[in-house]
C-alpha atoms as a printed R data frame, in Angstrom:
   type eleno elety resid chain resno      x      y       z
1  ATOM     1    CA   UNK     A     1  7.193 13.307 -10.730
2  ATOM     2    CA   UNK     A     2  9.545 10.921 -12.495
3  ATOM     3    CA   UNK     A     3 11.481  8.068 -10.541
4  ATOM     4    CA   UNK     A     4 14.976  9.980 -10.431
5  ATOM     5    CA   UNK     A     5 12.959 12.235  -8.009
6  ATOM     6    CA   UNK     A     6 12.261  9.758  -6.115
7  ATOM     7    CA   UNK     A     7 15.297  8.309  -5.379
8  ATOM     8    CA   UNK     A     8 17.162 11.241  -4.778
9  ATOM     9    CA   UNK     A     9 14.064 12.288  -2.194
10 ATOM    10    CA   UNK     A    10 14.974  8.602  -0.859
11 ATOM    11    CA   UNK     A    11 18.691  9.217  -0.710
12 ATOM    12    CA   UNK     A    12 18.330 12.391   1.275
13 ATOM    13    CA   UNK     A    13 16.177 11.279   3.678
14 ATOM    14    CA   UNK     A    14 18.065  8.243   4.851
15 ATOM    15    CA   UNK     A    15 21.511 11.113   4.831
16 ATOM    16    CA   UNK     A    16 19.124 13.221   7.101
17 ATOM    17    CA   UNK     A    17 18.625 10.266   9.291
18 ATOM    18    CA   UNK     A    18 22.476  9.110   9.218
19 ATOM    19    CA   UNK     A    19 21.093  5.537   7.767
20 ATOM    20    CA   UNK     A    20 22.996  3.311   5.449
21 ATOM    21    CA   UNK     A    21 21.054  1.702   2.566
22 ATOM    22    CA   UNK     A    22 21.637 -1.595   4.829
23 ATOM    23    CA   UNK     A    23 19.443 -0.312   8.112
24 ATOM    24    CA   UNK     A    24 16.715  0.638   5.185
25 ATOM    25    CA   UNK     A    25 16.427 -2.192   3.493
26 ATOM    26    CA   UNK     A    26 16.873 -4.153   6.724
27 ATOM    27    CA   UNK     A    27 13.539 -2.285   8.268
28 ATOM    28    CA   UNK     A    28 11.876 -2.825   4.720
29 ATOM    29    CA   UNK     A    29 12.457 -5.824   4.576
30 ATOM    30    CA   UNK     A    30 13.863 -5.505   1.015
31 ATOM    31    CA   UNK     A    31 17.955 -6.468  -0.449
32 ATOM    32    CA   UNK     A    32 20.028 -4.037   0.125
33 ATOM    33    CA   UNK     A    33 21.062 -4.065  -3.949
34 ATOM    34    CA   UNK     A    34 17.302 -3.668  -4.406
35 ATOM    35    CA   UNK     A    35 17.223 -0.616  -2.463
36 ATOM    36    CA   UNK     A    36 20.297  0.730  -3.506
37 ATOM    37    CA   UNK     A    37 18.905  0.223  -7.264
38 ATOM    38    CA   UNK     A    38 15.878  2.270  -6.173
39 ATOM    39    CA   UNK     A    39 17.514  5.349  -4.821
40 ATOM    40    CA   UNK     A    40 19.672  5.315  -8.337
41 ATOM    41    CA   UNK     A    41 16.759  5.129 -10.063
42 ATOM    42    CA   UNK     A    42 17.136  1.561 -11.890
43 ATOM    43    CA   UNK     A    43 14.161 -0.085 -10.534
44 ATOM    44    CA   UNK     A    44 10.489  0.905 -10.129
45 ATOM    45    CA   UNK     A    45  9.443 -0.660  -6.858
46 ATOM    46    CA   UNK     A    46  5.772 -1.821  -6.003
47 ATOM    47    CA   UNK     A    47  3.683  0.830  -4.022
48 ATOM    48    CA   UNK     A    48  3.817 -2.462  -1.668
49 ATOM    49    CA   UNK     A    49  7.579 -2.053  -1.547
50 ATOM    50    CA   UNK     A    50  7.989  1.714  -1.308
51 ATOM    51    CA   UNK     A    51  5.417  2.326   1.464
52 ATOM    52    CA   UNK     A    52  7.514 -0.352   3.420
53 ATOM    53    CA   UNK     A    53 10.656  2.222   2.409
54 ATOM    54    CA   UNK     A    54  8.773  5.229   3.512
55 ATOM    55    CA   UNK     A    55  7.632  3.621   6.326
56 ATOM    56    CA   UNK     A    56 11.681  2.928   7.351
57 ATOM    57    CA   UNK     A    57 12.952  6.483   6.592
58 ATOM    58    CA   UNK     A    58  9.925  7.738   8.516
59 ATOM    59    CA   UNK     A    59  8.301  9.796   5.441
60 ATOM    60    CA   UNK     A    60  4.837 10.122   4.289
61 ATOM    61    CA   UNK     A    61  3.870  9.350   0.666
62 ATOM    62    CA   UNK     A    62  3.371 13.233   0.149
63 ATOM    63    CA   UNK     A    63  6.923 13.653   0.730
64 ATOM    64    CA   UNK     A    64  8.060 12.370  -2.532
65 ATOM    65    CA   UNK     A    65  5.069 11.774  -4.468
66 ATOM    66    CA   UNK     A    66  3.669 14.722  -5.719
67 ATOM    67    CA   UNK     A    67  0.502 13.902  -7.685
């Protein structure tokens, strides 16, 4: 799975859950550039960072890592 995956797996999610990038960086405690920058694939976060991000759109790591 390559990181444009990812962020469009991110992207959908948060639609799905009517969430703006704000509320998920808010609840991960992350800039809301910084998030935005993951979902369009321009930055590789820490796993630190993007369990913290699955953890706000309420998704397990299975659901967008699939190795």
């Amino acid at each position: 799975m390559n990181s444009k995956q990812i962020g469009k797996k991110l992207k959908e999610a948060r639609k799905k859950l009517a969430m703006k990038q704000s509320d998920v960086a808010d609840k991960a405690k992350i800039s809301v550039n910084y998030y935005a920058r993951i979902e369009r694939n321009e930055e590789n976060p820490t796993l630190e960072t993007l369990e913290r991000v699955l953890r706000a759109l309420k998704l397990k790591s299975s659901d967008v890592l699939t190795f």
